Amino acid sequence: MNQKYMLPLAGVFLLFLLAYAGVEGAGLQWFFGIVIPYLAVIAFIWGFVNRVMGWASSAVPFRIPTTCGQQKSLPWIKQNCIDNPDKASGVFIRMLLEIFLFRSLFRNTKAAFNRDENNRLTYSWEIFLWVGALAFHYGFLVVLIRHLRFFMEPVPASLAFLEYVDGIVQIGLPGIFLSGLVLLAAALFLLARRIFDVKVSYISLAADYFPLFLIIGIAATGIAMRYFTKVDITGVKEFTMGLVTFHPVIPPGVGGLFYAHVLMVSVLFAYFPVSKLMHAGGIFLSPTRNMANNTRAKRHVNPWNYAVDVHTYEQYEDHFRDKMIEAGLPVDKEE
Amino acid sequence: MSDELKPDALLDRIDYTPAAGSWMDSTVQIMPGMYCYAAKAESVETLGLPNARTWNPLEDDWKLPENWQEIIHNAIKERLEKFRTFKVFMDICVRCGACADKCHFFLGTGDPKNMPVLRAELLRSVYRNDFTKAAQILKMIPGGEKLSGGRPMTLDVLKEWWYYFFQCTECRRCSVFCPYGIDTAEITIMAREIFNLLGLNIDWIATPVSNCYKTGNHLGIQPHAFKDMLEFFAEDIEEITGVNVEPQFNKKGADILFITPSGDVFADPGTYTCQGYLILFKYLKDKYGLDVTWSTYASEGGNFGFFTSHETMKRLNSKMYAEARRLGVKWILGGECGHMWRVIHQYMDTMNGPADFLEEPVNPITGTKFENAKSTKMVHITEFTADLIKHGKLELDKSRNANRIMTFHDSCNTSRGMGLLEEPRYVIQNVCDNFFEMPPNTIREQTFCCGSGSGLNAGENIELRMAGGLPRANAVKYVHEKFGVNTLGTICAIDRAALSTLMEYWVPEVQVYGIHELVGNALILPGEKERETDLRLEPLPGMEDEDE
Ligand code: HEM
Ligand code: SF4
Ligand code: SF4
C-alpha cells in the first residue's frame, strides 16, 4: 500500500479515535470541546494573517500578467478586456471569474497521443476536474455558511432561506441537505482522481491526501450525526453559543461522535495556514492574474531597482572607432 | 543530424504514464542530446559573473564553490522577498495536475519531471524543507520528514534542477491553465538566477550574452561587418527590385530607431525578413519622408540576459534607451522577436526607464497614437505595419505571395506575455490570400513553443528540441495535410531558426517565413522594375515558366 495516502488516512482515523475515546472513555469534553477549538481558531487567524502579510511584504518588481487574449493596441482591434485587461475594471472581472468560477481550470484539456499512421496529438476538453473542484468548493461553502446557524441567535432569515434551498430535495425526515452530500461526493471524486489518475498520483504528496481525508471525515461524521445517530441538536446549539459568547459550557447528552467532528474541524482550521489550503488566500495575490497588462502604457516601478554595470556607447566606440571610421559609420569622437 | 534519433524512434518513446515509485527517490541521468554544454569561462568572465571555470555537466565534479549550499539557501531567501510571484507560487500549488500535460516538453518526451508541476516541485521540495513551518514541525516527529514533502539540498538535487530547468523554455503555457496562474517560467527564471551564482550557465546563453554586452549583438558582429551585411542585403534587393534601399546607421536626428534581433541579420531565413524591413523603410522614406535608422551599438533586439538573471537582462537592455537618447530619435520601433518583446513589454520601462527623453509614439504617416506604448515608447513592427495597412498607406501586391499557403505560429512570449494576436494576422491577410489556422488548442494564448526558446536553441540538445517542438510540428502537419499549408509564418527570430530545423525534421514540406518577408515581397516600391523572383530568389507565382 502506498504510504503517501495510508499515513494521512491513519492520521485522520487516529484523530477520530482520540476524540471519541477521550470523551467517551476519559471524560475529556472540556479539552476537545473547549481548549482545542479555541486554540485552533487562534492558530487559523494568526496563521492566515501572517501568511498573507508575508506574501504582501514581498515586492512586485515587474508587471508580468499572463495574457490570455488580444492586447489593447490599435483602436480598431478588439481587445479581450477580461483575459487581457489593461484596466483595473477588467482585472477585477478576471479575478472574480477566477475566484468564483475557476475560469482557468475551465480551460483544462486532456492531451492524447496516438501512435498510428497519423501520429496525431489531440487535445480534448477535460471538464471533470472543474466540475469536481467547483462542486467541492461550493459544497464546502454552503456547509460552512449553514453552520453559522449554530453560532447565531436568532438565526437570520437569509440563512433560513439558504437552508430552504439546500433542502429542496425532500426524501423522508430529517430533510436532506444537498451541500453535505455534494461535498462528500466531490471530495471522494478528488480523492479517487489522486489515487487512480497515474499522473496526479505521481505528483501527489501526503500533504495532498491529508486534507481530503480530513474533509471526508468531517463530512462523514456530520452526515452520520444528522441522519443516523440524530445528535441532540439543542445541546449542540447550547455548546456552540457558549463558545461564541465566551461562556463555554459542556452540555450533557452530546456524545463522542460530535467531539470527533469538532476535533477534525479544529485540526483543519489549524492546519490551513501551514498548508496548500492557503491557495484560498494566495489566489488574490497571484501577480500573473491580478495585474493589468498595460506595462508599456503605464510605467511600473520596481521598489528595489538598482543601477547595474553597462557597456556604454563611449566604451563601444573607443573599442571600435578605427573600424567604424573606415567603414564610414558616424562616430562621436574622431580621435 | 544524421546520427540523431529518427522521428519514428522519438515517437516510439512517448508514454505519458509515469514509472512507479516516488519521483523524489530517483537520481538524475544527464542524457546526451538533452542538455546543453557548459558556459565557457571567458564568457562568464566578460560579465564579471561568479565562478568562471571550465567544467562539464557529465563529470561528477561540477567545481562548485565551497559553500554552494549556503549560496543557494541565501539566494532563495533573497528572491522570496524580492519576488512575490516566487513566494506565492512556492506556497499555493495544490498539485491538481491541470498543468501536467500542457507542457510541450512533457508531451514530447513523456518524462514526468517535465510536467510543469513537478518541475516546480523540484525546487519547491527544497523550499519546503528549508523555509516552511509545516516541515519544521513535522521534522520533530519521527518519520515526519517523509510526510512533509521536503528534501535537503544535495548535489543530486542540484543536478536534477540543472537538467530540468534547462528543459523549460519559459513559455508560460502552464500558467494559462493553472487555477492560480502559477507560472513555472517564473520559477525557472529564479532557478537560472541561482545557477548563475554558482557558475552553472550553459554556453548557448552565456556566450551570446557576453558578445551582446561587448560587441552589441549575440553573434559578436562588429560594427563594420554589421553594416556590410545590411548593405549586402541591399544589393540583393536591388537585383530583385531595381531599387537601392540604402539602410542608414547610427544616424543622429532620425525619426525612429529600429532594433531587431541580430539573428535576422545573420541567419536564413531571418535574413529575408530583414530584407522585408529594409524594403518597408525605403518605401516609407520615399513616399512619406520617414527617417529610420539602424544602430550598430544597439544591434541586438534579443536579450539572452533574460535567461541568465534579471540583472543581466537589465545590463543588456540598457543599450536600447541609451542609443535612442544618444541619437535623439522620437521613439523606437522593434522588429519581429518573441522574448525580445516580452522584455520590452513587461520589463524595459521598469528596469531602464522612464523614457522621458523620447516622445509618445505617433505614426507620422497615419497620425495614429500608439496609446498602448505611450510610456515605454517602443512599438512592435506588426502594430506599426497593421496601422499603415489599415490606413491604406501601403501599396501591396498580394499575388506575389500567391504560392504561399500560410499558417501562423504565435510566439509564446508575444501571446502569453503581451497578447499580440491579431496584428500579425491582419498583416498576413493583407499580403497573402491563403491563410489557415492551426487547431484552436495550439494557437493564440494556447500556442505551443517551438521547443527551442529561452536559450535552448543549441545544436547539442537537438533531441530535446525536436521532442519539445513535437506538439507545434504536429499541428503544422495537420494543416499541411488538410489544407496543403506550405508556409509557417512567425514573428520571432528564434522561431525562424528553430522552426526551420523542426520542420525539416517533422514536416519537411513546410517552410518558415517571417511576416515582413511577405510584406517585402508584396510591397510595391516606387520606381521598382517588374520583379521576377521573391526575396529568396525563387520565381514569383506565374513567373516559373519564363525562368526555364
Ligand atoms: C475556504 C476556502 C477554500 C478551501 C477550504 C479550499 C480547499 C481546497 C482543498 C482541500 C483542495 C484539495 C482538493 C484535492 O486535493 O484534490 C482544493 C483544491 C482546489 N481549490 Fe480550493 N479551497 C478554498 C478556496 C478556493 C478558492 C477561493 C479557489 C479559487 C480558485 C479554489 C480553487 C481550488 C482548485 C481549482 C482546486 C483543485 C482541485 C484538486 O486539487 O483536485 N479554492 N481546495
Ligand atoms: S495547475 Fe497550478 S495548482 Fe495545479 S498542479 Fe499545476 S501549478 Fe499546481
Ligand atoms: S513554462 Fe513552458 S516549458 Fe516551462 S514548464 Fe511551463 S509549459 Fe513547460
Short mmCIF file of N, CA and C in Angstrom, two decimals, chain B residues 191-337:
data_model
loop_
_atom_site.label_atom_id
_atom_site.label_comp_id
_atom_site.label_asym_id
_atom_site.label_seq_id
_atom_site.Cartn_x
_atom_site.Cartn_y
_atom_site.Cartn_z
N ALA B 191 15.43 29.77 -10.74
CA ALA B 191 16.43 28.69 -10.69
C ALA B 191 17.65 29.07 -11.53
N ARG B 192 17.41 29.66 -12.68
CA ARG B 192 18.55 30.01 -13.53
C ARG B 192 19.37 31.15 -12.92
N GLU B 193 18.72 32.06 -12.22
CA GLU B 193 19.49 33.08 -11.49
C GLU B 193 20.41 32.42 -10.49
N ILE B 194 19.87 31.42 -9.81
CA ILE B 194 20.66 30.71 -8.79
C ILE B 194 21.83 29.98 -9.46
N PHE B 195 21.58 29.34 -10.60
CA PHE B 195 22.68 28.67 -11.30
C PHE B 195 23.81 29.65 -11.61
N ASN B 196 23.43 30.84 -11.99
CA ASN B 196 24.46 31.81 -12.36
C ASN B 196 25.29 32.26 -11.17
N LEU B 197 24.74 32.14 -9.97
CA LEU B 197 25.53 32.47 -8.79
C LEU B 197 26.59 31.39 -8.52
N LEU B 198 26.37 30.21 -9.12
CA LEU B 198 27.30 29.11 -8.92
C LEU B 198 28.15 28.85 -10.16
N GLY B 199 27.96 29.68 -11.19
CA GLY B 199 28.70 29.45 -12.43
C GLY B 199 28.17 28.28 -13.22
N LEU B 200 26.86 28.08 -13.23
CA LEU B 200 26.29 26.91 -13.90
C LEU B 200 25.45 27.26 -15.14
N ASN B 201 25.81 28.33 -15.82
CA ASN B 201 25.06 28.66 -17.03
C ASN B 201 25.44 27.69 -18.16
N ILE B 202 24.63 27.70 -19.23
CA ILE B 202 25.00 26.93 -20.41
C ILE B 202 25.65 27.88 -21.41
N ASP B 203 26.45 27.31 -22.29
CA ASP B 203 27.22 28.19 -23.17
C ASP B 203 26.36 28.87 -24.22
N TRP B 204 25.29 28.19 -24.62
CA TRP B 204 24.45 28.79 -25.66
C TRP B 204 23.79 30.07 -25.17
N ILE B 205 23.74 30.26 -23.87
CA ILE B 205 23.26 31.52 -23.31
C ILE B 205 24.43 32.44 -22.98
N ALA B 206 25.42 31.89 -22.29
CA ALA B 206 26.50 32.75 -21.76
C ALA B 206 27.28 33.45 -22.87
N THR B 207 27.58 32.76 -23.95
CA THR B 207 28.40 33.37 -24.98
C THR B 207 27.65 34.45 -25.76
N PRO B 208 26.41 34.21 -26.19
CA PRO B 208 25.66 35.33 -26.78
C PRO B 208 25.54 36.53 -25.83
N VAL B 209 25.37 36.26 -24.56
CA VAL B 209 25.25 37.37 -23.61
C VAL B 209 26.54 38.16 -23.57
N SER B 210 27.63 37.46 -23.52
CA SER B 210 28.93 38.11 -23.47
C SER B 210 29.18 38.90 -24.75
N ASN B 211 28.87 38.30 -25.90
CA ASN B 211 29.02 39.01 -27.17
C ASN B 211 28.16 40.26 -27.20
N CYS B 212 26.94 40.10 -26.76
CA CYS B 212 25.99 41.19 -26.83
C CYS B 212 26.47 42.35 -25.97
N TYR B 213 27.01 42.00 -24.82
CA TYR B 213 27.48 43.03 -23.90
C TYR B 213 28.63 43.82 -24.52
N LYS B 214 29.59 43.11 -25.06
CA LYS B 214 30.80 43.76 -25.57
C LYS B 214 30.61 44.36 -26.96
N THR B 215 30.02 43.60 -27.85
CA THR B 215 30.02 43.97 -29.26
C THR B 215 28.68 44.53 -29.70
N GLY B 216 27.65 44.25 -28.94
CA GLY B 216 26.36 44.84 -29.28
C GLY B 216 25.35 43.84 -29.76
N ASN B 217 25.78 42.61 -30.08
CA ASN B 217 24.80 41.62 -30.53
C ASN B 217 25.30 40.22 -30.22
N HIS B 218 24.38 39.28 -30.27
CA HIS B 218 24.67 37.91 -29.85
C HIS B 218 25.81 37.26 -30.62
N LEU B 219 25.89 37.59 -31.90
CA LEU B 219 26.83 36.88 -32.73
C LEU B 219 28.18 37.56 -32.74
N GLY B 220 28.28 38.66 -32.02
CA GLY B 220 29.55 39.37 -31.98
C GLY B 220 29.91 39.99 -33.32
N ILE B 221 28.89 40.40 -34.08
CA ILE B 221 29.17 41.06 -35.36
C ILE B 221 29.66 42.47 -35.05
N GLN B 222 30.84 42.79 -35.55
CA GLN B 222 31.41 44.11 -35.27
C GLN B 222 30.74 45.16 -36.16
N PRO B 223 30.87 46.44 -35.77
CA PRO B 223 30.06 47.46 -36.44
C PRO B 223 30.22 47.48 -37.96
N HIS B 224 31.45 47.39 -38.43
CA HIS B 224 31.65 47.46 -39.88
C HIS B 224 31.03 46.24 -40.57
N ALA B 225 31.12 45.09 -39.89
CA ALA B 225 30.57 43.88 -40.51
C ALA B 225 29.05 43.93 -40.52
N PHE B 226 28.48 44.50 -39.48
CA PHE B 226 27.03 44.65 -39.40
C PHE B 226 26.55 45.49 -40.58
N LYS B 227 27.27 46.59 -40.81
CA LYS B 227 26.91 47.48 -41.92
C LYS B 227 27.07 46.74 -43.26
N ASP B 228 28.18 46.01 -43.38
CA ASP B 228 28.40 45.24 -44.61
C ASP B 228 27.25 44.30 -44.90
N MET B 229 26.77 43.64 -43.85
CA MET B 229 25.73 42.64 -44.07
C MET B 229 24.45 43.27 -44.58
N LEU B 230 24.07 44.38 -43.95
CA LEU B 230 22.84 45.03 -44.41
C LEU B 230 23.02 45.57 -45.83
N GLU B 231 24.21 46.03 -46.14
CA GLU B 231 24.45 46.55 -47.49
C GLU B 231 24.46 45.42 -48.52
N PHE B 232 24.88 44.27 -48.06
CA PHE B 232 24.83 43.09 -48.93
C PHE B 232 23.37 42.73 -49.25
N PHE B 233 22.53 42.82 -48.22
CA PHE B 233 21.09 42.60 -48.46
C PHE B 233 20.56 43.63 -49.45
N ALA B 234 21.01 44.88 -49.28
CA ALA B 234 20.54 45.95 -50.15
C ALA B 234 20.89 45.63 -51.61
N GLU B 235 22.07 45.03 -51.80
CA GLU B 235 22.46 44.66 -53.18
C GLU B 235 21.51 43.59 -53.73
N ASP B 236 21.21 42.60 -52.89
CA ASP B 236 20.28 41.56 -53.32
C ASP B 236 18.93 42.16 -53.69
N ILE B 237 18.47 43.08 -52.85
CA ILE B 237 17.17 43.69 -53.10
C ILE B 237 17.20 44.49 -54.39
N GLU B 238 18.31 45.17 -54.62
CA GLU B 238 18.42 45.97 -55.83
C GLU B 238 18.37 45.08 -57.07
N GLU B 239 18.98 43.92 -56.94
CA GLU B 239 18.95 42.96 -58.04
C GLU B 239 17.50 42.53 -58.35
N ILE B 240 16.72 42.35 -57.28
CA ILE B 240 15.35 41.86 -57.46
C ILE B 240 14.41 42.98 -57.90
N THR B 241 14.58 44.16 -57.29
CA THR B 241 13.59 45.23 -57.49
C THR B 241 14.11 46.38 -58.33
N GLY B 242 15.42 46.46 -58.48
CA GLY B 242 15.99 47.60 -59.18
C GLY B 242 16.09 48.85 -58.31
N VAL B 243 15.75 48.73 -57.02
CA VAL B 243 15.80 49.91 -56.15
C VAL B 243 16.86 49.71 -55.08
N ASN B 244 17.67 50.74 -54.85
CA ASN B 244 18.64 50.67 -53.77
C ASN B 244 17.98 51.17 -52.48
N VAL B 245 17.87 50.29 -51.49
CA VAL B 245 17.11 50.64 -50.30
C VAL B 245 17.90 51.44 -49.27
N GLU B 246 19.19 51.56 -49.45
CA GLU B 246 20.05 52.44 -48.65
C GLU B 246 19.76 52.45 -47.15
N PRO B 247 20.14 51.42 -46.44
CA PRO B 247 19.96 51.47 -44.98
C PRO B 247 20.83 52.55 -44.34
N GLN B 248 20.35 53.12 -43.25
CA GLN B 248 21.11 54.16 -42.55
C GLN B 248 21.53 53.64 -41.18
N PHE B 249 22.71 54.07 -40.75
CA PHE B 249 23.24 53.56 -39.49
C PHE B 249 23.59 54.69 -38.53
N ASN B 250 23.32 54.47 -37.26
CA ASN B 250 23.75 55.36 -36.17
C ASN B 250 23.48 56.82 -36.54
N LYS B 251 22.35 57.10 -37.14
CA LYS B 251 22.11 58.44 -37.66
C LYS B 251 21.44 59.31 -36.60
N LYS B 252 22.13 60.37 -36.22
CA LYS B 252 21.55 61.27 -35.23
C LYS B 252 20.41 62.06 -35.86
N GLY B 253 19.36 62.28 -35.07
CA GLY B 253 18.24 63.07 -35.55
C GLY B 253 17.27 62.33 -36.45
N ALA B 254 17.46 61.03 -36.60
CA ALA B 254 16.46 60.26 -37.36
C ALA B 254 15.15 60.27 -36.59
N ASP B 255 14.04 59.95 -37.29
CA ASP B 255 12.74 59.93 -36.59
C ASP B 255 12.67 58.74 -35.64
N ILE B 256 13.08 57.60 -36.17
CA ILE B 256 12.83 56.35 -35.47
C ILE B 256 14.09 55.50 -35.44
N LEU B 257 14.36 54.92 -34.27
CA LEU B 257 15.43 53.93 -34.17
C LEU B 257 14.80 52.55 -34.31
N PHE B 258 15.36 51.74 -35.18
CA PHE B 258 14.82 50.40 -35.38
C PHE B 258 15.77 49.35 -34.80
N ILE B 259 15.21 48.47 -33.97
CA ILE B 259 16.03 47.42 -33.35
C ILE B 259 15.36 46.07 -33.57
N THR B 260 16.15 45.12 -34.04
CA THR B 260 15.61 43.78 -34.27
C THR B 260 16.66 42.76 -33.83
N PRO B 261 16.31 41.50 -33.64
CA PRO B 261 17.33 40.52 -33.26
C PRO B 261 18.39 40.38 -34.32
N SER B 262 19.62 40.20 -33.90
CA SER B 262 20.71 40.09 -34.88
C SER B 262 20.58 38.80 -35.69
N GLY B 263 19.82 37.86 -35.20
CA GLY B 263 19.59 36.64 -35.96
C GLY B 263 19.05 36.96 -37.35
N ASP B 264 18.26 38.03 -37.45
CA ASP B 264 17.68 38.41 -38.74
C ASP B 264 18.75 38.93 -39.70
N VAL B 265 19.87 39.38 -39.15
CA VAL B 265 20.92 39.93 -39.99
C VAL B 265 21.86 38.80 -40.42
N PHE B 266 21.80 37.72 -39.67
CA PHE B 266 22.84 36.72 -39.85
C PHE B 266 22.36 35.41 -40.45
N ALA B 267 21.17 34.94 -40.00
CA ALA B 267 20.83 33.55 -40.32
C ALA B 267 19.58 33.46 -41.19
N ASP B 268 19.65 32.65 -42.25
CA ASP B 268 18.46 32.34 -43.05
C ASP B 268 17.49 31.54 -42.18
N PRO B 269 16.20 31.70 -42.35
CA PRO B 269 15.52 32.61 -43.27
C PRO B 269 15.23 33.99 -42.66
N GLY B 270 15.80 34.28 -41.50
CA GLY B 270 15.58 35.60 -40.89
C GLY B 270 16.08 36.73 -41.78
N THR B 271 17.14 36.43 -42.55
CA THR B 271 17.71 37.45 -43.43
C THR B 271 16.66 37.99 -44.41
N TYR B 272 15.74 37.12 -44.83
CA TYR B 272 14.71 37.60 -45.78
C TYR B 272 13.71 38.51 -45.08
N THR B 273 13.46 38.23 -43.80
CA THR B 273 12.61 39.12 -43.02
C THR B 273 13.29 40.48 -42.91
N CYS B 274 14.59 40.42 -42.69
CA CYS B 274 15.37 41.65 -42.57
C CYS B 274 15.28 42.45 -43.88
N GLN B 275 15.32 41.75 -45.00
CA GLN B 275 15.18 42.45 -46.28
C GLN B 275 13.79 43.08 -46.39
N GLY B 276 12.81 42.40 -45.81
CA GLY B 276 11.46 42.96 -45.78
C GLY B 276 11.43 44.29 -45.03
N TYR B 277 12.13 44.35 -43.89
CA TYR B 277 12.19 45.61 -43.14
C TYR B 277 12.81 46.70 -44.01
N LEU B 278 13.92 46.34 -44.68
CA LEU B 278 14.65 47.34 -45.47
C LEU B 278 13.75 47.90 -46.58
N ILE B 279 12.98 47.01 -47.19
CA ILE B 279 12.08 47.44 -48.26
C ILE B 279 11.00 48.36 -47.70
N LEU B 280 10.45 47.97 -46.55
CA LEU B 280 9.41 48.80 -45.94
C LEU B 280 9.96 50.19 -45.61
N PHE B 281 11.14 50.26 -45.00
CA PHE B 281 11.67 51.56 -44.60
C PHE B 281 11.99 52.43 -45.81
N LYS B 282 12.46 51.80 -46.87
CA LYS B 282 12.75 52.55 -48.10
C LYS B 282 11.44 53.14 -48.66
N TYR B 283 10.43 52.31 -48.67
CA TYR B 283 9.12 52.73 -49.17
C TYR B 283 8.62 53.94 -48.38
N LEU B 284 8.73 53.84 -47.05
CA LEU B 284 8.21 54.92 -46.20
C LEU B 284 9.06 56.18 -46.34
N LYS B 285 10.33 55.99 -46.60
CA LYS B 285 11.21 57.14 -46.79
C LYS B 285 10.85 57.86 -48.10
N ASP B 286 10.71 57.09 -49.15
CA ASP B 286 10.45 57.70 -50.46
C ASP B 286 9.06 58.32 -50.53
N LYS B 287 8.08 57.59 -49.96
CA LYS B 287 6.71 58.07 -50.08
C LYS B 287 6.38 59.17 -49.07
N TYR B 288 6.86 58.99 -47.85
CA TYR B 288 6.40 59.86 -46.76
C TYR B 288 7.53 60.56 -46.02
N GLY B 289 8.76 60.33 -46.46
CA GLY B 289 9.88 61.01 -45.81
C GLY B 289 10.21 60.52 -44.41
N LEU B 290 9.79 59.32 -44.08
CA LEU B 290 10.10 58.81 -42.73
C LEU B 290 11.55 58.36 -42.66
N ASP B 291 12.23 58.82 -41.61
CA ASP B 291 13.66 58.59 -41.48
C ASP B 291 13.92 57.56 -40.40
N VAL B 292 14.31 56.37 -40.81
CA VAL B 292 14.54 55.28 -39.85
C VAL B 292 16.02 54.95 -39.84
N THR B 293 16.58 54.81 -38.64
CA THR B 293 17.98 54.42 -38.57
C THR B 293 18.16 53.10 -37.84
N TRP B 294 19.18 52.37 -38.25
CA TRP B 294 19.63 51.19 -37.51
C TRP B 294 20.77 51.62 -36.61
N SER B 295 21.08 50.80 -35.62
CA SER B 295 22.22 51.10 -34.78
C SER B 295 23.15 49.91 -34.74
N THR B 296 24.44 50.18 -34.77
CA THR B 296 25.39 49.07 -34.62
C THR B 296 25.66 48.81 -33.15
N TYR B 297 25.45 49.83 -32.32
CA TYR B 297 25.66 49.66 -30.87
C TYR B 297 24.50 48.87 -30.26
N ALA B 298 23.29 49.32 -30.53
CA ALA B 298 22.11 48.57 -30.08
C ALA B 298 21.65 47.69 -31.23
N SER B 299 22.52 46.76 -31.61
CA SER B 299 22.22 45.97 -32.80
C SER B 299 21.65 44.60 -32.42
N GLU B 300 21.18 44.49 -31.20
CA GLU B 300 20.57 43.23 -30.79
C GLU B 300 19.25 43.52 -30.11
N GLY B 301 18.19 42.99 -30.68
CA GLY B 301 16.90 43.11 -30.01
C GLY B 301 16.72 42.02 -28.97
N GLY B 302 17.20 40.84 -29.32
CA GLY B 302 17.09 39.71 -28.39
C GLY B 302 17.85 40.01 -27.11
N ASN B 303 17.53 39.24 -26.08
CA ASN B 303 18.17 39.51 -24.79
C ASN B 303 18.30 38.19 -24.03
N PHE B 304 19.43 37.52 -24.25
CA PHE B 304 19.64 36.26 -23.55
C PHE B 304 19.97 36.50 -22.08
N GLY B 305 20.15 37.78 -21.74
CA GLY B 305 20.29 38.12 -20.33
C GLY B 305 19.05 37.72 -19.55
N PHE B 306 17.92 37.76 -20.23
CA PHE B 306 16.65 37.36 -19.62
C PHE B 306 16.70 35.90 -19.16
N PHE B 307 17.53 35.11 -19.82
CA PHE B 307 17.64 33.69 -19.46
C PHE B 307 18.78 33.45 -18.48
N THR B 308 19.41 34.55 -18.07
CA THR B 308 20.55 34.46 -17.15
C THR B 308 20.12 34.96 -15.78
N SER B 309 19.76 36.25 -15.72
CA SER B 309 19.27 36.81 -14.46
C SER B 309 18.61 38.15 -14.77
N HIS B 310 17.79 38.61 -13.85
CA HIS B 310 17.15 39.91 -14.06
C HIS B 310 18.20 41.00 -14.24
N GLU B 311 19.28 40.87 -13.50
CA GLU B 311 20.32 41.90 -13.58
C GLU B 311 20.98 41.90 -14.96
N THR B 312 21.30 40.72 -15.45
CA THR B 312 21.95 40.64 -16.75
C THR B 312 21.01 41.15 -17.85
N MET B 313 19.74 40.81 -17.71
CA MET B 313 18.75 41.32 -18.67
C MET B 313 18.79 42.85 -18.71
N LYS B 314 18.83 43.43 -17.54
CA LYS B 314 18.83 44.90 -17.47
C LYS B 314 20.11 45.47 -18.09
N ARG B 315 21.23 44.82 -17.84
CA ARG B 315 22.50 45.32 -18.37
C ARG B 315 22.49 45.33 -19.90
N LEU B 316 21.94 44.29 -20.48
CA LEU B 316 21.93 44.24 -21.95
C LEU B 316 20.87 45.18 -22.51
N ASN B 317 19.74 45.22 -21.86
CA ASN B 317 18.63 46.02 -22.38
C ASN B 317 18.93 47.52 -22.34
N SER B 318 19.80 47.92 -21.44
CA SER B 318 20.07 49.36 -21.26
C SER B 318 20.47 50.04 -22.57
N LYS B 319 21.03 49.26 -23.49
CA LYS B 319 21.52 49.87 -24.73
C LYS B 319 20.41 50.49 -25.57
N MET B 320 19.22 49.94 -25.48
CA MET B 320 18.15 50.45 -26.35
C MET B 320 17.85 51.91 -26.03
N TYR B 321 17.57 52.17 -24.75
CA TYR B 321 17.26 53.55 -24.39
C TYR B 321 18.50 54.44 -24.53
N ALA B 322 19.67 53.92 -24.16
CA ALA B 322 20.88 54.74 -24.25
C ALA B 322 21.10 55.20 -25.68
N GLU B 323 20.90 54.28 -26.61
CA GLU B 323 21.14 54.62 -28.01
C GLU B 323 20.06 55.58 -28.55
N ALA B 324 18.83 55.34 -28.13
CA ALA B 324 17.75 56.22 -28.59
C ALA B 324 18.00 57.63 -28.09
N ARG B 325 18.49 57.75 -26.88
CA ARG B 325 18.79 59.06 -26.31
C ARG B 325 19.96 59.72 -27.05
N ARG B 326 21.00 58.95 -27.30
CA ARG B 326 22.19 59.49 -27.95
C ARG B 326 21.85 59.98 -29.37
N LEU B 327 21.03 59.20 -30.05
CA LEU B 327 20.71 59.57 -31.44
C LEU B 327 19.63 60.64 -31.50
N GLY B 328 18.92 60.84 -30.43
CA GLY B 328 17.88 61.87 -30.41
C GLY B 328 16.68 61.52 -31.28
N VAL B 329 16.34 60.24 -31.36
CA VAL B 329 15.16 59.85 -32.16
C VAL B 329 13.89 60.16 -31.38
N LYS B 330 12.74 60.04 -32.03
CA LYS B 330 11.48 60.31 -31.36
C LYS B 330 11.00 59.10 -30.56
N TRP B 331 11.06 57.95 -31.17
CA TRP B 331 10.69 56.73 -30.47
C TRP B 331 11.35 55.53 -31.13
N ILE B 332 11.11 54.35 -30.56
CA ILE B 332 11.82 53.15 -31.03
C ILE B 332 10.81 52.18 -31.65
N LEU B 333 11.24 51.58 -32.75
CA LEU B 333 10.43 50.55 -33.40
C LEU B 333 11.16 49.22 -33.23
N GLY B 334 10.42 48.18 -32.87
CA GLY B 334 11.07 46.89 -32.63
C GLY B 334 10.65 45.85 -33.64
N GLY B 335 11.59 45.05 -34.08
CA GLY B 335 11.33 44.02 -35.09
C GLY B 335 10.63 42.80 -34.52
N GLU B 336 10.54 41.80 -35.37
CA GLU B 336 9.82 40.57 -35.01
C GLU B 336 10.70 39.70 -34.11
N CYS B 337 10.30 39.57 -32.87
CA CYS B 337 11.01 38.67 -31.97
C CYS B 337 10.14 38.38 -30.76
#
